[in-house]
Structures are given as structure tokens and as C-alpha cells.
CSV table of C-alpha atoms in Angstrom, one decimal:
chain,number,residue,atom,x,y,z
A,118,MET,CA,49.7,-28.3,-94.7
A,119,VAL,CA,51.4,-26.3,-92.1
A,120,ASN,CA,49.6,-23.0,-93.0
A,121,GLU,CA,46.3,-25.6,-91.8
A,122,LEU,CA,47.5,-26.0,-89.0
A,123,VAL,CA,48.7,-22.9,-87.7
A,124,LEU,CA,45.4,-21.5,-88.4
A,125,THR,CA,43.5,-23.9,-86.8
A,126,ILE,CA,45.8,-23.8,-83.3
A,127,PHE,CA,45.3,-19.9,-83.4
A,128,ILE,CA,41.4,-20.4,-83.8
A,129,ALA,CA,40.7,-22.4,-81.2
A,130,VAL,CA,43.1,-20.8,-79.0
A,131,PHE,CA,41.3,-17.5,-80.1
A,132,LEU,CA,38.0,-19.4,-79.0
A,133,HIS,CA,39.2,-20.2,-75.7
A,134,ALA,CA,40.2,-17.2,-74.8
A,135,ALA,CA,36.8,-15.7,-76.4
A,136,CYS,CA,34.9,-17.8,-74.1
A,137,TYR,CA,37.1,-18.8,-71.3
A,138,TYR,CA,37.5,-14.9,-70.5
A,139,PRO,CA,33.8,-14.2,-70.7
A,140,CYS,CA,32.2,-16.8,-68.9
A,141,SER,CA,35.3,-16.0,-65.9
A,142,GLY,CA,33.9,-12.7,-65.1
A,143,SER,CA,30.3,-13.7,-65.3
A,144,ASN,CA,31.3,-16.9,-63.1
A,145,ALA,CA,33.6,-14.9,-60.0
A,146,LYS,CA,31.7,-14.1,-56.9
A,147,ILE,CA,32.8,-11.5,-53.9
A,148,ASN,CA,33.7,-13.2,-50.8
A,149,PHE,CA,32.6,-10.4,-48.6
A,150,ARG,CA,33.0,-12.2,-45.3
A,151,GLU,CA,36.5,-11.9,-46.3
A,152,LYS,CA,35.6,-8.4,-47.1
A,153,GLU,CA,34.6,-7.5,-43.6
A,154,LYS,CA,38.3,-9.6,-43.2
A,155,GLU,CA,39.7,-6.9,-44.0
A,156,VAL,CA,37.4,-4.1,-44.0
A,157,LEU,CA,37.9,-4.3,-39.9
A,158,ASP,CA,41.7,-4.6,-40.1
A,159,GLN,CA,41.7,-1.5,-41.9
A,160,ILE,CA,39.1,0.5,-39.6
A,161,LEU,CA,40.8,-1.1,-36.2
A,162,GLY,CA,44.4,-2.4,-37.2
A,163,PRO,CA,47.0,-0.7,-35.5
A,164,GLY,CA,47.8,2.8,-35.8
A,165,ARG,CA,44.9,3.2,-37.6
A,166,TYR,CA,41.8,2.9,-34.1
A,167,ASP,CA,42.8,4.6,-30.5
A,168,ALA,CA,39.8,3.2,-28.4
A,169,ARG,CA,41.0,5.6,-25.5
A,170,ILE,CA,39.5,8.5,-27.1
A,171,ARG,CA,36.3,9.9,-27.5
A,172,PRO,CA,35.1,11.3,-30.9
A,173,SER,CA,33.9,14.8,-31.9
A,174,GLY,CA,30.2,15.8,-31.8
A,175,VAL,CA,28.4,16.4,-34.2
A,176,ASN,CA,29.6,17.3,-38.1
A,177,GLY,CA,32.7,16.6,-36.9
A,178,THR,CA,33.1,19.4,-34.4
A,179,ASP,CA,35.1,20.1,-31.2
A,180,GLY,CA,31.1,20.0,-29.7
A,181,PRO,CA,30.6,16.9,-26.4
A,182,ALA,CA,29.8,13.4,-28.1
A,183,ILE,CA,26.0,12.7,-28.7
A,184,VAL,CA,24.4,9.6,-27.0
A,185,ARG,CA,21.4,8.7,-28.1
A,186,VAL,CA,19.5,6.1,-25.1
A,187,ASN,CA,16.7,4.1,-25.1
A,188,LEU,CA,15.7,0.8,-23.0
A,189,PHE,CA,13.5,-2.8,-23.6
A,190,VAL,CA,12.0,-3.5,-20.5
A,191,ARG,CA,11.7,-7.3,-20.8
A,192,SER,CA,10.4,-8.1,-16.6
A,193,ILE,CA,10.4,-6.3,-13.4
A,194,THR,CA,10.3,-9.5,-11.0
A,195,THR,CA,10.3,-8.1,-7.5
A,196,ILE,CA,9.2,-4.6,-6.2
A,197,SER,CA,10.2,-5.5,-2.0
A,198,ASP,CA,8.6,-2.8,0.1
A,199,ASN,CA,10.4,-4.0,3.0
A,200,LYS,CA,13.8,-3.5,1.4
A,201,MET,CA,12.4,-1.0,-1.0
A,202,GLU,CA,14.0,-1.6,-4.2
A,203,TYR,CA,12.7,-3.5,-6.9
A,204,SER,CA,14.0,-5.6,-9.7
A,205,VAL,CA,14.9,-5.8,-13.6
A,206,GLN,CA,15.9,-7.1,-16.6
A,207,LEU,CA,16.2,-4.7,-19.8
A,208,THR,CA,17.7,-4.6,-22.7
A,209,PHE,CA,19.8,-1.4,-23.1
A,210,ARG,CA,21.1,0.6,-26.5
A,211,GLU,CA,23.5,3.3,-27.0
A,212,GLN,CA,23.7,4.9,-30.4
A,213,TRP,CA,26.5,7.2,-31.4
A,214,MET,CA,28.3,8.5,-34.1
A,215,ASP,CA,32.4,8.0,-34.8
A,216,GLU,CA,33.3,9.4,-38.3
A,217,ARG,CA,36.6,7.4,-37.5
A,218,LEU,CA,34.4,4.3,-38.5
A,219,LYS,CA,33.4,5.0,-41.9
A,220,PHE,CA,33.5,1.8,-44.5
A,221,ASN,CA,32.8,1.2,-48.3
A,222,ASP,CA,30.1,-1.0,-47.8
A,223,PHE,CA,30.0,-2.5,-51.9
A,224,HIS,CA,27.2,-0.7,-53.3
A,225,GLY,CA,25.0,-1.6,-50.0
A,226,LYS,CA,26.1,-5.8,-49.5
A,227,LEU,CA,28.4,-4.6,-46.5
A,228,LYS,CA,25.0,-3.1,-44.3
A,229,TYR,CA,27.1,-3.6,-40.6
A,230,LEU,CA,30.3,-4.7,-39.3
A,231,THR,CA,29.3,-7.2,-36.0
A,232,LEU,CA,31.6,-7.3,-32.9
A,233,THR,CA,31.3,-8.4,-29.9
A,234,GLU,CA,33.8,-7.3,-28.4
A,235,ALA,CA,33.5,-4.0,-26.5
A,236,ASN,CA,36.9,-3.4,-25.9
A,237,ARG,CA,37.2,-2.2,-30.1
A,238,VAL,CA,35.9,0.5,-30.1
A,239,TRP,CA,35.1,3.8,-27.4
A,240,MET,CA,32.7,3.4,-25.8
A,241,PRO,CA,30.2,5.1,-23.5
A,242,ASP,CA,31.1,5.8,-19.5
A,243,LEU,CA,27.5,5.5,-18.6
A,244,PHE,CA,26.3,3.4,-15.0
A,245,PHE,CA,23.4,3.4,-13.3
A,246,SER,CA,23.3,5.9,-10.1
A,247,ASN,CA,21.3,3.9,-8.2
A,248,GLU,CA,21.8,0.4,-9.1
A,249,LYS,CA,22.4,-2.0,-5.2
A,250,GLU,CA,23.2,-5.2,-7.6
A,251,GLY,CA,23.8,-5.9,-11.0
A,252,HIS,CA,25.3,-8.4,-14.2
A,253,THR,CA,25.3,-9.2,-17.5
A,254,HIS,CA,24.3,-12.1,-19.3
A,255,ASN,CA,26.2,-15.1,-20.7
A,256,ILE,CA,24.6,-18.7,-21.5
A,257,ILE,CA,25.6,-19.7,-23.9
A,258,MET,CA,27.1,-16.9,-25.3
A,259,PRO,CA,27.7,-13.7,-23.9
A,260,ASN,CA,24.3,-11.6,-24.6
A,261,VAL,CA,26.3,-7.8,-26.2
A,262,TYR,CA,26.8,-7.3,-29.8
A,263,ILE,CA,28.1,-3.7,-31.2
A,264,ARG,CA,27.2,-3.0,-34.5
A,265,ILE,CA,29.1,-0.6,-36.7
A,266,PHE,CA,26.9,1.1,-40.0
A,267,PRO,CA,29.2,2.5,-43.2
A,268,TYR,CA,28.5,5.9,-42.1
A,269,GLY,CA,30.3,5.9,-38.7
A,270,SER,CA,26.9,5.0,-36.5
A,271,VAL,CA,28.3,2.5,-33.4
A,272,LEU,CA,25.0,0.4,-32.1
A,273,TYR,CA,25.6,-0.9,-28.7
A,274,SER,CA,22.9,-3.6,-27.2
A,275,ILE,CA,22.8,-5.9,-24.4
A,276,ARG,CA,20.9,-7.3,-21.3
A,277,ILE,CA,21.3,-7.1,-18.0
A,278,SER,CA,19.2,-7.5,-15.2
A,279,LEU,CA,19.3,-4.9,-11.6
A,280,THR,CA,18.4,-4.1,-8.0
A,281,LEU,CA,17.4,-0.7,-8.2
A,282,SER,CA,16.6,1.1,-5.1
A,283,CYS,CA,13.1,2.3,-4.4
A,284,PRO,CA,12.2,5.3,-2.3
A,285,MET,CA,8.9,5.4,-1.5
A,286,ASN,CA,6.6,6.6,0.6
A,287,LEU,CA,4.1,4.1,2.9
A,288,LYS,CA,1.3,6.7,4.2
A,289,LEU,CA,-1.5,5.1,1.9
A,290,TYR,CA,-0.3,1.9,2.2
A,291,PRO,CA,-2.0,-0.6,0.7
A,292,LEU,CA,-3.8,2.4,-0.9
A,293,ASP,CA,-0.7,3.3,-2.5
A,294,ARG,CA,1.2,4.3,-5.9
A,295,GLN,CA,5.1,4.3,-5.8
A,296,ILE,CA,7.1,5.9,-9.2
A,297,CYS,CA,10.5,4.0,-9.6
A,298,SER,CA,13.2,5.7,-11.1
A,299,LEU,CA,16.4,4.4,-13.1
A,300,ARG,CA,18.5,6.9,-13.5
A,301,MET,CA,21.5,7.0,-16.0
A,302,ALA,CA,24.6,9.1,-16.3
A,303,SER,CA,28.1,10.0,-16.9
A,304,TYR,CA,30.4,8.7,-14.5
A,305,GLY,CA,33.4,10.4,-16.4
A,306,TRP,CA,32.9,12.6,-18.9
A,307,THR,CA,31.0,16.2,-18.2
A,308,THR,CA,28.7,17.9,-20.8
A,309,ASP,CA,31.7,19.6,-22.3
A,310,ASP,CA,32.3,16.1,-24.1
A,311,LEU,CA,29.0,13.3,-23.6
A,312,VAL,CA,25.6,14.0,-23.6
A,313,PHE,CA,23.0,11.8,-23.8
A,314,LEU,CA,20.1,12.1,-25.0
A,315,TRP,CA,16.5,10.3,-25.6
A,316,LYS,CA,16.3,8.0,-28.9
A,317,ASP,CA,14.0,9.7,-30.8
A,318,GLY,CA,10.3,8.4,-30.9
A,319,ASP,CA,9.9,5.9,-28.7
A,320,PRO,CA,13.2,5.8,-25.9
A,321,VAL,CA,11.4,3.2,-23.6
A,322,GLN,CA,9.2,-0.1,-24.9
A,323,VAL,CA,7.7,-2.4,-22.0
A,324,VAL,CA,7.0,-5.6,-23.3
A,325,LYS,CA,3.0,-6.6,-23.3
A,326,ASN,CA,2.8,-9.1,-21.2
A,327,LEU,CA,4.0,-8.2,-18.6
A,328,HIS,CA,3.3,-9.0,-15.2
A,329,LEU,CA,4.0,-7.7,-11.7
A,330,PRO,CA,2.9,-9.8,-8.1
A,331,ARG,CA,0.6,-6.9,-6.4
A,332,PHE,CA,1.3,-4.0,-8.4
A,333,THR,CA,0.4,-2.7,-11.6
A,334,LEU,CA,1.6,0.0,-14.2
A,335,GLU,CA,0.8,2.6,-14.9
A,336,LYS,CA,2.6,3.9,-17.1
A,337,PHE,CA,6.7,5.4,-17.7
A,338,LEU,CA,8.0,8.9,-18.0
A,339,THR,CA,11.2,9.8,-19.4
A,340,ASP,CA,13.0,12.9,-18.4
A,341,TYR,CA,16.6,14.2,-17.2
A,342,CYS,CA,18.3,14.6,-14.7
A,343,ASN,CA,21.9,16.4,-15.0
A,344,SER,CA,23.7,16.7,-11.9
A,345,LYS,CA,26.4,19.3,-10.8
A,346,THR,CA,29.1,18.5,-8.5
A,347,ASN,CA,32.3,20.3,-7.8
A,348,THR,CA,33.7,18.6,-10.4
A,349,GLY,CA,31.2,19.5,-12.9
A,350,GLU,CA,28.8,18.4,-14.9
A,351,TYR,CA,26.8,15.4,-15.6
A,352,SER,CA,24.7,14.5,-18.6
A,353,CYS,CA,22.1,12.3,-16.5
A,354,LEU,CA,19.0,10.1,-18.2
A,355,LYS,CA,16.0,9.1,-15.8
A,356,VAL,CA,12.5,6.5,-16.1
A,357,ASP,CA,10.3,6.8,-13.9
A,358,LEU,CA,7.8,3.8,-13.6
A,359,LEU,CA,4.7,4.4,-11.8
A,360,PHE,CA,3.5,1.9,-9.9
A,361,LYS,CA,0.4,1.0,-8.2
A,362,ARG,CA,0.1,-1.8,-5.6
A,363,GLU,CA,-3.4,-4.3,-6.5
A,364,PHE,CA,-5.4,-4.1,-3.7
A,365,SER,CA,-7.4,-6.7,-4.2
A,366,TYR,CA,-5.0,-8.7,-2.3
A,367,TYR,CA,-5.0,-7.7,0.8
A,368,LEU,CA,-9.1,-6.7,0.7
A,369,ILE,CA,-9.0,-10.8,0.8
A,370,GLN,CA,-5.5,-11.0,3.3
A,371,ILE,CA,-6.4,-7.5,5.7
A,372,TYR,CA,-9.0,-5.9,5.5
A,373,ILE,CA,-11.8,-9.2,5.5
A,374,PRO,CA,-10.1,-11.3,7.7
A,375,CYS,CA,-10.1,-8.3,10.1
A,376,CYS,CA,-13.7,-7.2,10.5
A,377,MET,CA,-14.5,-11.0,11.0
A,378,LEU,CA,-12.3,-11.3,14.5
A,379,VAL,CA,-13.8,-7.8,15.1
A,380,ILE,CA,-17.5,-8.6,14.5
A,381,VAL,CA,-17.1,-12.6,16.0
A,382,SER,CA,-16.0,-10.1,19.5
A,383,TRP,CA,-19.8,-9.0,19.2
A,384,VAL,CA,-20.9,-12.3,19.3
A,385,SER,CA,-20.4,-12.6,23.8
A,386,PHE,CA,-22.9,-9.4,23.9
A,387,TRP,CA,-25.1,-12.2,23.0
A,388,LEU,CA,-24.0,-14.5,25.7
A,389,ASP,CA,-25.2,-15.5,29.2
A,390,GLN,CA,-23.3,-13.1,31.9
A,391,GLY,CA,-23.2,-16.1,33.8
A,392,ALA,CA,-21.3,-17.9,31.2
A,393,VAL,CA,-17.5,-16.3,31.7
A,394,PRO,CA,-15.4,-19.0,30.4
A,395,ALA,CA,-17.2,-19.0,27.0
A,396,ARG,CA,-16.9,-14.6,27.1
A,397,VAL,CA,-13.0,-14.9,28.6
A,398,SER,CA,-11.7,-16.8,26.1
A,399,LEU,CA,-13.7,-15.6,22.7
A,400,GLY,CA,-12.5,-12.3,23.8
A,401,VAL,CA,-8.5,-13.9,24.7
A,402,THR,CA,-8.7,-15.6,21.0
A,403,THR,CA,-9.9,-13.0,19.1
A,404,LEU,CA,-7.7,-9.9,20.8
A,405,LEU,CA,-4.3,-13.0,20.6
A,406,THR,CA,-5.3,-13.4,17.0
A,407,MET,CA,-5.4,-9.5,16.0
A,408,ALA,CA,-2.2,-9.2,17.9
A,409,THR,CA,-1.1,-11.9,15.1
A,410,GLN,CA,-1.7,-10.4,12.5
A,411,THR,CA,-0.6,-7.0,12.8
A,412,SER,CA,2.5,-7.9,13.9
A,413,GLY,CA,2.6,-10.6,10.2
A,414,ILE,CA,1.7,-6.6,8.7
A,415,ASN,CA,4.8,-4.7,10.2
A,416,ALA,CA,6.7,-7.6,9.4
A,417,SER,CA,6.2,-7.5,5.3
A,418,LEU,CA,7.0,-3.5,5.9
A,419,PRO,CA,9.9,-1.3,7.1
A,420,PRO,CA,10.0,0.3,10.5
A,421,VAL,CA,9.0,3.9,9.4
A,422,SER,CA,8.3,7.2,11.5
A,423,TYR,CA,5.1,8.0,10.0
A,424,THR,CA,1.8,6.8,10.0
A,425,LYS,CA,0.5,4.4,7.7
A,426,ALA,CA,-2.9,3.0,6.3
A,427,ILE,CA,-3.1,-0.3,7.3
A,428,ASP,CA,-1.5,1.1,11.0
A,429,VAL,CA,-4.7,2.7,11.3
A,430,TRP,CA,-6.8,0.0,10.1
A,431,THR,CA,-5.5,-2.9,12.3
A,432,GLY,CA,-5.1,0.0,15.8
A,433,VAL,CA,-9.0,0.1,15.2
A,434,CYS,CA,-10.0,-3.4,14.9
A,435,LEU,CA,-7.7,-4.3,17.8
A,436,THR,CA,-9.7,-0.8,20.0
A,437,PHE,CA,-12.2,-2.7,18.7
A,438,VAL,CA,-11.9,-5.8,19.7
A,439,PHE,CA,-10.1,-4.9,23.1
A,440,GLY,CA,-12.8,-2.6,24.1
A,441,ALA,CA,-15.2,-6.0,24.6
A,442,LEU,CA,-13.0,-7.9,26.8
A,443,LEU,CA,-13.3,-5.2,28.0
A,444,GLU,CA,-17.0,-4.3,28.1
A,445,PHE,CA,-17.1,-8.3,29.5
A,446,ALA,CA,-15.0,-7.3,32.3
A,447,LEU,CA,-17.4,-4.4,32.9
A,448,VAL,CA,-20.8,-6.6,32.6
A,449,ASN,CA,-19.1,-9.1,34.4
A,450,TYR,CA,-18.5,-6.4,37.5
A,451,ALA,CA,-21.7,-4.9,37.1
A,452,SER,CA,-23.2,-8.4,37.3
A,453,ARG,CA,-21.6,-8.9,40.7
A,454,SER,CA,-23.0,-5.6,41.9
A,455,ASP,CA,-26.1,-6.2,41.4
A,456,MET,CA,-25.6,-9.6,42.7
A,457,HIS,CA,-25.3,-7.8,45.8
A,458,ARG,CA,-27.7,-5.2,46.0
A,459,GLU,CA,-29.9,-7.9,45.7
A,460,ASN,CA,-28.9,-9.8,48.4
A,461,MET,CA,-28.5,-6.1,50.4
A,462,LYS,CA,-32.6,-6.0,49.6
A,463,LYS,CA,-33.6,-9.6,50.4
A,464,GLN,CA,-31.8,-8.9,54.3
A,465,ARG,CA,-33.4,-5.4,54.2
A,466,ARG,CA,-36.7,-7.4,53.9
A,467,GLN,CA,-35.9,-10.3,56.1
A,468,VAL,CA,-35.1,-7.6,58.8
A,469,GLU,CA,-38.2,-6.0,58.0
A,470,LEU,CA,-40.2,-9.4,58.1
A,471,GLU,CA,-39.2,-10.5,61.4
A,472,HIS,CA,-39.4,-5.8,63.0
A,473,ALA,CA,-42.7,-6.4,62.2
A,474,GLN,CA,-44.1,-10.0,63.4
A,475,SER,CA,-42.6,-8.5,66.6
A,476,LEU,CA,-44.5,-5.8,66.5
A,477,ASP,CA,-47.8,-7.7,65.8
A,478,GLY,CA,-46.3,-9.9,69.0
A,479,ALA,CA,-47.1,-7.3,71.4
A,480,SER,CA,-49.9,-5.8,70.0
A,481,ASP,CA,-52.0,-8.8,70.9
A,482,MET,CA,-50.1,-9.1,73.7
A,483,ILE,CA,-51.9,-5.2,74.9
A,484,ASP,CA,-54.4,-6.9,73.6
A,485,THR,CA,-55.1,-9.1,76.4
A,486,ASP,CA,-53.6,-7.1,79.3
A,487,SER,CA,-55.2,-4.2,79.0
A,488,ASN,CA,-59.1,-4.0,77.9
A,489,ALA,CA,-59.8,-1.8,80.7
A,490,THR,CA,-57.7,1.4,78.2
A,491,PHE,CA,-59.6,-0.1,74.8
A,492,ALA,CA,-62.5,1.5,75.5
A,493,MET,CA,-60.4,5.2,76.4
A,494,VAL,CA,-59.0,4.7,73.6
A,495,ARG,CA,-62.1,3.7,71.1
A,496,ASN,CA,-63.8,7.2,73.0
A,497,ARG,CA,-60.8,9.3,72.5
A,498,SER,CA,-60.5,8.5,69.0
A,499,LEU,CA,-63.5,8.9,67.9
A,500,HIS,CA,-64.2,12.1,70.1
A,501,ASN,CA,-60.6,13.2,67.6
A,502,HIS,CA,-62.8,12.2,64.0
A,503,ILE,CA,-65.8,13.7,65.2
A,504,ASP,CA,-63.0,17.4,65.9
A,505,ALA,CA,-61.9,16.3,62.9
A,506,ASN,CA,-64.9,16.4,60.6
A,507,ASN,CA,-66.4,19.9,62.2
A,508,PRO,CA,-63.6,21.4,63.4
A,509,SER,CA,-63.3,24.2,65.6
A,510,PRO,CA,-62.9,27.4,64.9
A,511,LEU,CA,-60.1,27.8,67.5
A,512,LEU,CA,-58.0,24.6,65.1
A,513,GLN,CA,-58.9,25.8,61.9
A,514,LYS,CA,-55.7,27.3,60.6
A,515,PRO,CA,-55.3,30.5,60.5
A,516,LEU,CA,-55.8,32.7,56.9
A,517,VAL,CA,-51.9,34.5,57.5
A,518,ARG,CA,-49.6,31.7,56.2
A,519,GLY,CA,-46.5,31.8,57.7
A,520,PRO,CA,-42.9,31.0,55.9
A,521,GLY,CA,-43.4,27.2,55.9
A,522,ASP,CA,-46.7,27.2,54.2
A,523,SER,CA,-45.3,29.0,51.4
A,524,MET,CA,-41.9,27.4,51.7
A,525,ARG,CA,-44.2,24.6,50.8
A,526,LEU,CA,-46.7,25.8,48.4
A,527,GLU,CA,-43.5,26.6,45.9
A,528,LYS,CA,-42.0,23.0,47.0
A,529,ALA,CA,-45.4,21.4,45.3
A,530,HIS,CA,-45.1,23.8,42.6
A,531,CYS,CA,-41.7,23.1,41.4
A,532,GLU,CA,-42.6,19.2,41.8
A,533,VAL,CA,-45.6,19.8,39.2
A,534,HIS,CA,-43.0,21.5,37.0
A,535,MET,CA,-40.2,19.0,37.4
A,536,GLN,CA,-42.0,16.0,36.6
A,537,PRO,CA,-40.0,14.1,34.4
A,538,ARG,CA,-41.3,13.5,30.4
A,539,PRO,CA,-41.6,10.1,28.8
A,540,ASN,CA,-39.0,8.8,27.6
A,541,CYS,CA,-38.4,5.9,25.0
A,542,CYS,CA,-34.8,5.7,25.8
A,543,ARG,CA,-35.6,4.8,29.2
A,544,SER,CA,-38.8,3.4,28.8
A,545,TRP,CA,-37.3,0.9,26.5
A,546,LEU,CA,-34.2,0.0,29.4
A,547,SER,CA,-37.0,-0.2,32.0
A,548,LYS,CA,-37.5,-3.4,30.0
A,549,PHE,CA,-33.9,-5.1,31.6
A,550,PRO,CA,-33.6,-4.5,35.1
A,551,THR,CA,-30.1,-5.7,36.2
A,552,ARG,CA,-27.7,-3.1,35.3
A,553,SER,CA,-25.4,-5.7,33.1
A,554,LYS,CA,-28.1,-6.9,31.1
A,555,ARG,CA,-28.6,-3.4,29.8
A,556,ILE,CA,-24.8,-2.7,29.0
A,557,ASP,CA,-24.5,-6.0,26.9
A,558,VAL,CA,-27.9,-4.5,24.9
A,559,ILE,CA,-26.2,-1.6,24.9
A,560,SER,CA,-23.3,-2.3,22.9
A,561,ARG,CA,-25.1,-4.7,21.1
A,562,ILE,CA,-25.8,-1.2,19.1
A,563,THR,CA,-23.7,0.9,19.9
A,564,PHE,CA,-20.4,-1.0,19.4
A,565,PRO,CA,-21.5,-2.5,15.3
A,566,LEU,CA,-22.2,1.8,14.8
A,567,VAL,CA,-19.3,3.3,15.8
A,568,PHE,CA,-17.7,0.8,14.2
A,569,ALA,CA,-19.6,0.6,10.5
A,570,LEU,CA,-18.9,5.7,11.6
A,571,PHE,CA,-14.9,4.4,11.9
A,572,ASN,CA,-15.3,3.5,8.5
A,573,VAL,CA,-17.3,5.9,6.6
A,574,ILE,CA,-14.5,8.1,7.5
A,575,TYR,CA,-11.4,5.9,7.0
A,576,TRP,CA,-12.7,4.4,3.0
A,577,SER,CA,-13.7,8.5,2.3
A,578,THR,CA,-10.4,9.6,3.3
A,579,TYR,CA,-7.6,7.4,1.9
A,580,LEU,CA,-10.0,6.7,-1.1
A,581,PHE,CA,-10.3,10.6,-1.8
A,582,ARG,CA,-6.3,11.0,-0.8
A,583,GLU,CA,-5.5,8.3,-3.6
A,584,GLU,CA,-7.2,10.5,-5.8
A,585,ALA,CA,-5.7,13.6,-5.0
A,586,GLU,CA,-2.7,12.0,-5.1
A,587,GLU,CA,-3.4,10.5,-8.5
A,588,SER,CA,-4.1,13.8,-10.3
């Protein structure tokens, strides 16, 4: 009985051990979150890692640390012509190798370690050299992370909003293209210790549905801009964003209204010369409206020292409107001159009429008082008539011409050859007897022709210059 009891207990213990240990081994699970803590304590523990010392160079050499940069442009909110700046929101990423941060990935179970505190590891001292304002985003949590990969690679990513300066050349405004740069450089580490490089492949990415007010992002270019100072050479990266201004907005808001104002000012050429209040009010109203339009355009632009394309347009349009107002002043002066001349003619005719009437009265008195002398005068006139029809040889002109006769012949010959040829313009202008009416008629044709010629020269000049700068 004892032996059977001992044998039974031995079999039970054996079966329990045989079942327990395999089962516990198959059901045991590793908590990799605990392993992450152990790895972080191992590589970042006190006395193991110093964030003040930069990583070594390529393959553990003493060369400069290589940091590769790439950007993701999330939005471009404003581009200010007056302040010459633009605002952009982007995701900024840096990646470098730090062999001190290598760890065991447990056969691929730990893909990377994530940190939210940038001061735990060494960070490149990159700054934006053309930054005016900038801030990070902390809603709901700080938009920043650091990923440490098993082979020692470190990825730093942060979302930031920047206001950057953008010096603009506004000579072709609003037919211009602007290049705005984003410059990133090392502040303290020289190229002997730190070098920034663009990430291979696609270093700059732009959101697909990017919408800009009054601008279109045509393309962007990446380049290097290392700077040398008296303290050394510093690594620098830059992105050139090429913006093209949308001309349709300015066509509707500026060019078409200015053309309409100029054409409205020409309406005064078709009004009657006597409608002084209508012509004056029309000219002054269009002039003030054009001046207000010009001042509004200049208020949105910086006071630059050179002449812009929009300045040429508004200046010429303002000149045409002012010229139409001056044309009415000239017409008014010519009209008053015509009236004065007409009054002088009337007075002269009146004087001649009165003189003729006085002569007629005097001749009547002579006829009634001297009838006896009438026969003598009649006989004398008859005798003169006979002598004129049958001149005697003594009264005929001599065969030898005197100097006065030759001059009269030459004068008659010149008058024959200097007779004015028929001119269609003069014949057409002769239909308008007054000078004021002629000025109005000439202005109706001259002003539109000159304005059309200006448009041809303006658009051909600036459009060709735009194409030349683009090429």
C-alpha cells in the first residue's frame, strides 16, 4: 500500500511538472512597453549619454555630423506686398545618425523609440535666418516628436508657423513674379562639426490643395547657401518658392475701371459747348475718381524708389482725364473768342451799313442840287468810254516794260503756282465754322487713337518683359 501511494504521488508530480512547464513557456508574453523603458534607461540613463556632445561623423569618424532635412509645406496663408513678407505653416524634419543611441530591437519587435522631450538627446542648432516671427503648436499636445531607431538614427519632427521676409521687385507689378526664400542655417556649429544636407529623393513636399490669395505657386527649388563669416563657415539650406501673381483680380479691380473712367471723360466732347455745368462736373468727377483710385492702389504697396507698371498705367489714365478737362477749358476759351469775333463782325457790318446809307443820302442831295452838271459828267464819261474802246496810239502802253510791270507779272505767275491744293481734312473741317467746334471734333478722334496706341505699347512692353524674366 505504501509503495502504491508513493508511486501515485510520484506520477501526479511528474504529470504536473510535465504539463506546467511547457504550458507556462508557451503562454509567457513579453511586455515590450517595459522593454522600451529598460532600453531608454539603458541608452539615456545618467552617466551613459551626454546631450551636450555632438555625434561623430560618418562611420564613427571625427568628421562633421551629417543632418538631412526635409519639409512639408502645409499652407501659405498670406503674402504681403506692403510689408514684403509671407506666412507659412510647415512640418520640419531633421534626421541624423548617433551611434550612442543604438539598442536591441528584439528581433524587429521594437521598430523605434519615441520621445517628446527634445532636450534628452543632442539637437542640431538650426535656425531660420530670414524669420520675422514664429511659433510652435501646442494644441492639444506639443506637435513634436523624436524617434530613435535601433541602428542609431534619430528623426526629429515639429510643426511650426513662420512669418518670413521676402524682398520683392515690383517693377512689373501686377504682371510680376516673386521669389520668396526659406533659409535654414547652423547658428553655432561650423562646417567642421555640422553639415546640413537635403534629404535624397523629395526634400520638399507641398500640400496638394494649396490655395493662395492672388498668387499661384508655380514651382520651388532647393539649393545650398553656406555663409562665411569671421568666425568660420556655416552650413545653410534654402528653398526658393516662385509665386506668380494672379492678373485677373487686378484686371477687374484696376485696369477695367480705369479704362471706363477715361472713356467717360470723353463724353464731354459730345456735349454742347454751352452746357458748362455738365462738362465741368463730368470732368472734375472723373478726375477725382481717378485720383482716389490711384491713391488706393498706392496705399497697398510700399513706397519704392522706382516706377512700377501700375504707376505707368494710372499716371497715363490720370493724364487723359486731366487732358479732357483742359480740353473743355480750351473749348470754352475758343467759344468766347468766336463770340467776340462774331460780335466784331456784326459791329463792322452795322458800321458799313450806316456808312452806305449816309452815302446814298448824300448822292440824292447831289442829284437834286446839280442837274446842270449831270450833262457835263455824262458827256465826259461817254468820251472816256470811247477813248477806252478806241485808244489812240499816244495813250497805248509802251512796248518796253518797266520794272513794275515785270514784278506784277512774276507775282501773278507765283500766285498761279501757289494756289492751295484741295485737302480732305481742311474740307472736312470747313464744315465746322467755329474753332471751338473744331477742337471738340478733333478731340473725339485724337483722344481714343492716342489711348489705343498707348495700350498697344504698354501691353506689348510689359508682357514681353514678363516673358523675358520668366525665361
